[in-house]
mmCIF file with all atom_site columns, C-alpha atoms in Angstrom:
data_model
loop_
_atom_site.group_PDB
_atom_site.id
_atom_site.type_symbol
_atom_site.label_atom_id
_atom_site.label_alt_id
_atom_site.label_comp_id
_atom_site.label_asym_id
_atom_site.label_entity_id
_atom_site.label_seq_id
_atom_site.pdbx_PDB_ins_code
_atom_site.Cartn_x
_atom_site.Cartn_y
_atom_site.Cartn_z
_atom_site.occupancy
_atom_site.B_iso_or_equiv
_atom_site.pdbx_formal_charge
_atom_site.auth_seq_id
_atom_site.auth_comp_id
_atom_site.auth_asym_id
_atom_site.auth_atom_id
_atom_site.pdbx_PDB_model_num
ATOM 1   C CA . UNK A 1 1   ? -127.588 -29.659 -9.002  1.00 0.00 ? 1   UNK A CA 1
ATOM 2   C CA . UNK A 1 2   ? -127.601 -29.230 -12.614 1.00 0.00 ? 2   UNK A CA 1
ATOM 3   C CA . UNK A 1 3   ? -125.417 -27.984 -15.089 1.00 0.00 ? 3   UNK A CA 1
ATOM 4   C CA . UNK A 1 4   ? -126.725 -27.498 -18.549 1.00 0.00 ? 4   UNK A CA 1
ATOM 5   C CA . UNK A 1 5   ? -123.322 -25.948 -20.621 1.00 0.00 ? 5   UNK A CA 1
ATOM 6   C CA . UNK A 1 6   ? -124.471 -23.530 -24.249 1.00 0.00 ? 6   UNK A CA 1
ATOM 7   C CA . UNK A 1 7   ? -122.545 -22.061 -26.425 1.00 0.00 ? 7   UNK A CA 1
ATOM 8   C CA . UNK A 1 8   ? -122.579 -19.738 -29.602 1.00 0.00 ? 8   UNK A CA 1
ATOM 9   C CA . UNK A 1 9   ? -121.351 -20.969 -33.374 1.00 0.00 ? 9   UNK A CA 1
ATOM 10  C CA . UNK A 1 10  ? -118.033 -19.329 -32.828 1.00 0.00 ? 10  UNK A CA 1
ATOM 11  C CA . UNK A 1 11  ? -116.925 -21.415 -29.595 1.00 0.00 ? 11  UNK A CA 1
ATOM 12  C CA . UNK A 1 12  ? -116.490 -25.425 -30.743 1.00 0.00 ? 12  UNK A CA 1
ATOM 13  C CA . UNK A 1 13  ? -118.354 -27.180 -28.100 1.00 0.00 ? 13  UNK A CA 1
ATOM 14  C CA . UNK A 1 14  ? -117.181 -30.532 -27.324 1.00 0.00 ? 14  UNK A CA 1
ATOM 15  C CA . UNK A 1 15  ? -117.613 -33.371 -24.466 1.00 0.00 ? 15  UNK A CA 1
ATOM 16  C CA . UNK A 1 16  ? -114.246 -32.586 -22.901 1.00 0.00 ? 16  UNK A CA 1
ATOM 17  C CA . UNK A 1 17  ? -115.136 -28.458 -22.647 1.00 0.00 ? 17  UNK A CA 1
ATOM 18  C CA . UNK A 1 18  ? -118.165 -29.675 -21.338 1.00 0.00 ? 18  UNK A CA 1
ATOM 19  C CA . UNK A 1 19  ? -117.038 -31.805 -18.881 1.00 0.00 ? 19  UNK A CA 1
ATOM 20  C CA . UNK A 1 20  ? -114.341 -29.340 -17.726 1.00 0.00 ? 20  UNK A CA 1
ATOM 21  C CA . UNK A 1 21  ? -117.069 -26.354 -17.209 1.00 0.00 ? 21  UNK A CA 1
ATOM 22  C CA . UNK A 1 22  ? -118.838 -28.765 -15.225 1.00 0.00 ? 22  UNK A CA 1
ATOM 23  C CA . UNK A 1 23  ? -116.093 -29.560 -12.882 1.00 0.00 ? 23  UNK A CA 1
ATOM 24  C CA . UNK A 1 24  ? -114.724 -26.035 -12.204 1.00 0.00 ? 24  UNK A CA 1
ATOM 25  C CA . UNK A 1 25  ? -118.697 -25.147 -11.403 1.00 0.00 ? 25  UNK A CA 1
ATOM 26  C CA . UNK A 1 26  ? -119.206 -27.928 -9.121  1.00 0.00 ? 26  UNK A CA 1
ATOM 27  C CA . UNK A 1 27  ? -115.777 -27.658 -7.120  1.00 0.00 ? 27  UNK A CA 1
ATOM 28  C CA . UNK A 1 28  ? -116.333 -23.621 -7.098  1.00 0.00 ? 28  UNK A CA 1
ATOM 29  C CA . UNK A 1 29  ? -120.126 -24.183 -5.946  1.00 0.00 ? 29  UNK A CA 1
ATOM 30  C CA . UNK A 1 30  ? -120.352 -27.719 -3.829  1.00 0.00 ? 30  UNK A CA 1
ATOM 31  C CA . UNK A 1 31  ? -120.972 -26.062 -0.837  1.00 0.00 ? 31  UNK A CA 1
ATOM 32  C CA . UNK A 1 32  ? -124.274 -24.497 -2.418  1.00 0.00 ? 32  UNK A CA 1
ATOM 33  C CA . UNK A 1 33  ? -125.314 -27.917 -3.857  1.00 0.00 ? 33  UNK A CA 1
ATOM 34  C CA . UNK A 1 34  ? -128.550 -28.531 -1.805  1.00 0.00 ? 34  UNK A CA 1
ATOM 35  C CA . UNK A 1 35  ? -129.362 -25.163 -2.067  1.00 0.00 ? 35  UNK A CA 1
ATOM 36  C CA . UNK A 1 36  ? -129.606 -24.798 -6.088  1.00 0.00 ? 36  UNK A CA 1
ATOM 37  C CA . UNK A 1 37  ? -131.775 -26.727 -9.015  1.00 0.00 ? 37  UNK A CA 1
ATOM 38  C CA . UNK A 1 38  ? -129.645 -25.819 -11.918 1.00 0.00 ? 38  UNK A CA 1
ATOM 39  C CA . UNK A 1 39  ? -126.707 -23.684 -13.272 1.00 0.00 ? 39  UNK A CA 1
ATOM 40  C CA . UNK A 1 40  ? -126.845 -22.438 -17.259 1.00 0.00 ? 40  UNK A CA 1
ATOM 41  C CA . UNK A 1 41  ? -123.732 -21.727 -18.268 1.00 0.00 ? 41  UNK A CA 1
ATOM 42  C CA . UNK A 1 42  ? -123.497 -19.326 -21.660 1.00 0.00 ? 42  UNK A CA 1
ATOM 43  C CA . UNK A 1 43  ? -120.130 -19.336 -23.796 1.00 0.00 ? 43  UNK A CA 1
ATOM 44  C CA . UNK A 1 44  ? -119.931 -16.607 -26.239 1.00 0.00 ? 44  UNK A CA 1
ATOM 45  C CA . UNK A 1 45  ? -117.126 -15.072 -28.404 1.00 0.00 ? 45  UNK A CA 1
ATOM 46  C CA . UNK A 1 46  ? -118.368 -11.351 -28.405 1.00 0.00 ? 46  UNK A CA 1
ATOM 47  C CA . UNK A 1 47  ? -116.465 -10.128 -31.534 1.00 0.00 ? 47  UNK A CA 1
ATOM 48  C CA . UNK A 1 48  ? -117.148 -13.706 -34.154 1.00 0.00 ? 48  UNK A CA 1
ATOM 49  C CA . UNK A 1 49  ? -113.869 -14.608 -35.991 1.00 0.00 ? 49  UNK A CA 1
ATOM 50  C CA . UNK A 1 50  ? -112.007 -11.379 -35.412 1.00 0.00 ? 50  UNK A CA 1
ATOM 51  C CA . UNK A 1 51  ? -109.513 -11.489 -32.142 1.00 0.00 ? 51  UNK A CA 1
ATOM 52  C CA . UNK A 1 52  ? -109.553 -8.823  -29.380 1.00 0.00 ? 52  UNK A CA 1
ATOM 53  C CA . UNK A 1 53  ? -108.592 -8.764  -26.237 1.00 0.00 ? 53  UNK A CA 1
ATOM 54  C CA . UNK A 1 54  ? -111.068 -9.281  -23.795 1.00 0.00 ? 54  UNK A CA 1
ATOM 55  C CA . UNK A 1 55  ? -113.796 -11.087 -26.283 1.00 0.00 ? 55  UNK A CA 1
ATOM 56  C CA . UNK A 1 56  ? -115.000 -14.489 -24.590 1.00 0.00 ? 56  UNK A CA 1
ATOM 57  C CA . UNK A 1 57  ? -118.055 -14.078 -22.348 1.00 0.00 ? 57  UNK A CA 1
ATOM 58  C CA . UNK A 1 58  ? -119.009 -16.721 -19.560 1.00 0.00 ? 58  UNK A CA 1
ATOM 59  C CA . UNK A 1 59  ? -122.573 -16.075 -18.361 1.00 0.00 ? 59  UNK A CA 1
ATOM 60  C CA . UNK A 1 60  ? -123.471 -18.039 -15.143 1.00 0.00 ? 60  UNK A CA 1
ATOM 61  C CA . UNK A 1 61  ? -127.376 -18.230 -14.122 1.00 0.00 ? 61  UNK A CA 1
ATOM 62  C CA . UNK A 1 62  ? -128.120 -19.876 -10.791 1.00 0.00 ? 62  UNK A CA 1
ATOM 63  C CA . UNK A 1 63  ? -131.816 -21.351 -9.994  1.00 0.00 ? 63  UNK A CA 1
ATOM 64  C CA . UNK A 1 64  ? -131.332 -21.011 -6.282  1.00 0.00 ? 64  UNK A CA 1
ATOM 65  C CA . UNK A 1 65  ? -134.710 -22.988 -4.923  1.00 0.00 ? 65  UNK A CA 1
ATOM 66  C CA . UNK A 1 66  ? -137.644 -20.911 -3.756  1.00 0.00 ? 66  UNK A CA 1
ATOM 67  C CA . UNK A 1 67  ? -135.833 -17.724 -5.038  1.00 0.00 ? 67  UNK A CA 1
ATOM 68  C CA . UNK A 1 68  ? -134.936 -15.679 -7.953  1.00 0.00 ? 68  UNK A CA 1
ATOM 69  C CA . UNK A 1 69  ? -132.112 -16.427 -10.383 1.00 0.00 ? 69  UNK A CA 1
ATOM 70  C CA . UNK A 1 70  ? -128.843 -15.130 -9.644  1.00 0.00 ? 70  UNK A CA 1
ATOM 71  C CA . UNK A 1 71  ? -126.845 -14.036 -12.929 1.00 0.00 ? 71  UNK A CA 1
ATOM 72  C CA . UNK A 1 72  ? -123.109 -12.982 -13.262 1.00 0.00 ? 72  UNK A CA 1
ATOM 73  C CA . UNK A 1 73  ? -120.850 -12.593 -16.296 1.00 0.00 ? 73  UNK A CA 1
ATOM 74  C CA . UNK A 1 74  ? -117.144 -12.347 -16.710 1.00 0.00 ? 74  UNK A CA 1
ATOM 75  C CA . UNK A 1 75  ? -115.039 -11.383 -19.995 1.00 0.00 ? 75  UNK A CA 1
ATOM 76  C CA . UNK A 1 76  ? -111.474 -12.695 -20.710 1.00 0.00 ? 76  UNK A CA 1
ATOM 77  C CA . UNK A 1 77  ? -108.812 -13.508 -23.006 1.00 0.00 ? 77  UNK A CA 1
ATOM 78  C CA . UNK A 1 78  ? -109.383 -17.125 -22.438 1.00 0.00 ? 78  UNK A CA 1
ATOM 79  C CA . UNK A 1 79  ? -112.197 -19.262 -22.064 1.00 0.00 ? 79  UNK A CA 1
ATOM 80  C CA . UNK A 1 80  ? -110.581 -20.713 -19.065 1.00 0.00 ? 80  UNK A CA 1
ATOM 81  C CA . UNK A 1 81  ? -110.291 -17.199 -17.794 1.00 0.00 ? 81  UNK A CA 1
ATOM 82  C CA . UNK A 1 82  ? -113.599 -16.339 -18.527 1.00 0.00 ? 82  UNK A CA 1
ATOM 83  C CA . UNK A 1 83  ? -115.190 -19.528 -16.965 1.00 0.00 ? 83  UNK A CA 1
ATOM 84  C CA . UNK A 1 84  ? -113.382 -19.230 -14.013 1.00 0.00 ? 84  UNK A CA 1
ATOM 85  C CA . UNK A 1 85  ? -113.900 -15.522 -13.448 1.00 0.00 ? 85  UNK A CA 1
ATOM 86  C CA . UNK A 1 86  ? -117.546 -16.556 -13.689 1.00 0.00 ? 86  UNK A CA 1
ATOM 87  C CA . UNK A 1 87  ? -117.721 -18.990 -11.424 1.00 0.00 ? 87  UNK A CA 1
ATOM 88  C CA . UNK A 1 88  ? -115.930 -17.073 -8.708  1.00 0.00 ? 88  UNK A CA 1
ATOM 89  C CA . UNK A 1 89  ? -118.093 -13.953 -8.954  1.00 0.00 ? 89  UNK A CA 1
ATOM 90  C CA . UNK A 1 90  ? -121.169 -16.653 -9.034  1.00 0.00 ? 90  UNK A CA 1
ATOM 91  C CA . UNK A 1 91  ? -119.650 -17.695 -5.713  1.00 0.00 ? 91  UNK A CA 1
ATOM 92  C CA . UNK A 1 92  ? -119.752 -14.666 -4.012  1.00 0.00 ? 92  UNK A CA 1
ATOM 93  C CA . UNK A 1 93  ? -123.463 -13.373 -4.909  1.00 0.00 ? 93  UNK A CA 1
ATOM 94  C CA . UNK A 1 94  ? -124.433 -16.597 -3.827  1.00 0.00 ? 94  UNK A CA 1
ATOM 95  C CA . UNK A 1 95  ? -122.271 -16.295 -0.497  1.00 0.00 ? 95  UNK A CA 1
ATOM 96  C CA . UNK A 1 96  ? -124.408 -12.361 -0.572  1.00 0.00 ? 96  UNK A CA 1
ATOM 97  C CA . UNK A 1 97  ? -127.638 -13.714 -1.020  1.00 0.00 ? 97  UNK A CA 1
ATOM 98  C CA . UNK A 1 98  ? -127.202 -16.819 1.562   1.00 0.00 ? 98  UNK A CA 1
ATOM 99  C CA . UNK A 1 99  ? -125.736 -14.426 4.079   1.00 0.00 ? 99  UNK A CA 1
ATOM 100 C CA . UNK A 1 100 ? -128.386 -12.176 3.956   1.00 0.00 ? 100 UNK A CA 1
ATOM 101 C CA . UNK A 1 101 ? -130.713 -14.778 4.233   1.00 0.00 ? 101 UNK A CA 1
ATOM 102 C CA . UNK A 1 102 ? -128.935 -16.708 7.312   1.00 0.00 ? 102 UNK A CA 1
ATOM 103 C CA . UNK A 1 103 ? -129.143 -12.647 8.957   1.00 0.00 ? 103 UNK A CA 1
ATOM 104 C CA . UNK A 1 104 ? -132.690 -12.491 8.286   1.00 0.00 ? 104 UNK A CA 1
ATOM 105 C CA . UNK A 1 105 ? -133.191 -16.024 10.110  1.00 0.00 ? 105 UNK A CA 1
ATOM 106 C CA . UNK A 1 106 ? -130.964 -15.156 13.313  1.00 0.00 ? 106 UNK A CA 1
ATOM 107 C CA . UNK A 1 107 ? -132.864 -12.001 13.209  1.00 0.00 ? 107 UNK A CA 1
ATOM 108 C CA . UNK A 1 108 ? -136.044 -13.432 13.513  1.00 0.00 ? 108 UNK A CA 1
ATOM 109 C CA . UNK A 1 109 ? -135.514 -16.217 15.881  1.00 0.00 ? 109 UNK A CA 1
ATOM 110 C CA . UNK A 1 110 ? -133.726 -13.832 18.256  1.00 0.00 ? 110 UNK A CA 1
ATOM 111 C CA . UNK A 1 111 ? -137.084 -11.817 18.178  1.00 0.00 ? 111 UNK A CA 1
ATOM 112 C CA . UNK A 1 112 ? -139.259 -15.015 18.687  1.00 0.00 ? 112 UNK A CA 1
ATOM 113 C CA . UNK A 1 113 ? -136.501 -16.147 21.077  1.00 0.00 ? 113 UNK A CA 1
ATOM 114 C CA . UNK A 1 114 ? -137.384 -12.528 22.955  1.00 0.00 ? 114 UNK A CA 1
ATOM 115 C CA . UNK A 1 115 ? -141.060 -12.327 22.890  1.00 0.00 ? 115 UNK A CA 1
ATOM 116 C CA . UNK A 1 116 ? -141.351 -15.710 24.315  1.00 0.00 ? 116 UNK A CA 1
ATOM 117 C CA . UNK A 1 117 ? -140.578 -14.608 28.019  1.00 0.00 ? 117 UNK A CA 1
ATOM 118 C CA . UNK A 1 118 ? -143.202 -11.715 27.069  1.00 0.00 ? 118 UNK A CA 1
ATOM 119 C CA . UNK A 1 119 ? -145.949 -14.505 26.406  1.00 0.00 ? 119 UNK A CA 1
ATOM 120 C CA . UNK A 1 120 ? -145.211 -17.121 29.534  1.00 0.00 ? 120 UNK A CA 1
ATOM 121 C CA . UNK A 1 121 ? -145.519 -13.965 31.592  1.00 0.00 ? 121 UNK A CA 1
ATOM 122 C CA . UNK A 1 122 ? -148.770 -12.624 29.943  1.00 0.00 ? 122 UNK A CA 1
ATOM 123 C CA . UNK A 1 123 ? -150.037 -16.210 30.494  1.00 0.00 ? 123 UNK A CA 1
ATOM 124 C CA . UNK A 1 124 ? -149.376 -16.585 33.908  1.00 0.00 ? 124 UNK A CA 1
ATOM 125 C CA . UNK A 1 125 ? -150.532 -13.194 34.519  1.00 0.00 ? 125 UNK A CA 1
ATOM 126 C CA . UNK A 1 126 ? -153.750 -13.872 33.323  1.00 0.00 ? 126 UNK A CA 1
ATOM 127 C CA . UNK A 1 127 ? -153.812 -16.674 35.072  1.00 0.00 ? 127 UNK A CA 1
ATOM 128 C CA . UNK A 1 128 ? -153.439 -14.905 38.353  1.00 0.00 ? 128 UNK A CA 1
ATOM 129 C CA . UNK A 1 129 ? -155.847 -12.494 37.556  1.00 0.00 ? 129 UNK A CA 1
ATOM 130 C CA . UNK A 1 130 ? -158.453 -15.167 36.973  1.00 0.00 ? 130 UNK A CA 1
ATOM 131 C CA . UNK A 1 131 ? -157.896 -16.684 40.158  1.00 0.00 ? 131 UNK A CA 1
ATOM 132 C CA . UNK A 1 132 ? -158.396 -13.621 41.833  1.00 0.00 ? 132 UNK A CA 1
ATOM 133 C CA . UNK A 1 133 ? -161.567 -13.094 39.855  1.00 0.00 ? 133 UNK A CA 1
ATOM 134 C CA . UNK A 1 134 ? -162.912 -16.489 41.042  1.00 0.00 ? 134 UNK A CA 1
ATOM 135 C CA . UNK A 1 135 ? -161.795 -15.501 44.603  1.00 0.00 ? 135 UNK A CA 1
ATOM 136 C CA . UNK A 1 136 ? -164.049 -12.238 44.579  1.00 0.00 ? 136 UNK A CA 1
ATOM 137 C CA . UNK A 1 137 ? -167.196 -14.411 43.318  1.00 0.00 ? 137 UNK A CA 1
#
């Protein structure tokens, strides 16, 4: 899995942010590792130079493979905050979207699981039913 890290002219990127956004994504996301290509992770101070409260946006986009992206967003006083708010809701659509897709799997294997009784018995009926055709001749 990938991690590409952006951010705007207001936050100072640096190795060491870098490297710590990387870590809290991978140890929030491991368990999803196989199952994505690449996280973009977007730092932005909403309001430039002037302070506010709630003003540092984390944007998350996950590249889960064969699907579509899967994009969250958190706000905070902190970066920290903001990273790590991202990364949890990130978490949880991708615990949505993974759940819904292990559903959709059980669903259709029980149904293949239950028509598969339906087509040894069809077989063998026909079977019997072409015997007794060949009897008759």
């Amino acid at each position: 899995m990938q991690i590409q890290v952006n951010s705007d002219n207001h936050i100072q990127s640096s190795a060491r942010l870098e490297e710590w956004v990387r870590t809290t994504v991978e140890s929030t996301l491991e368990r999803y590792e196989e199952d994505l290509t690449r996280i973009e992770v977007h730092l932005r101070d909403e309001n430039g130079d002037k302070p506010g409260p709630h003003d540092l946006r984390c944007q998350m986009e996950a590249r889960p493979k064969g699907h579509q992206p899967i994009s969250v967003s958190h706000k905070a006083d902190t970066l920290e905050q903001a990273i790590e708010g991202a990364a949890t809701k990130l978490d949880h659509a991708l615990e949505h979207l993974f759940g819904k897709l292990r559903g959709k799997r059980a669903v259709t294997q029980k149904a293949a699981a239950a028509s598969a009784p339906d087509a040894l018995l069809q077989e063998e009926f026909l079977e019997n039913e072409q015997d007794l055709q060949a009897r008759r001749a």
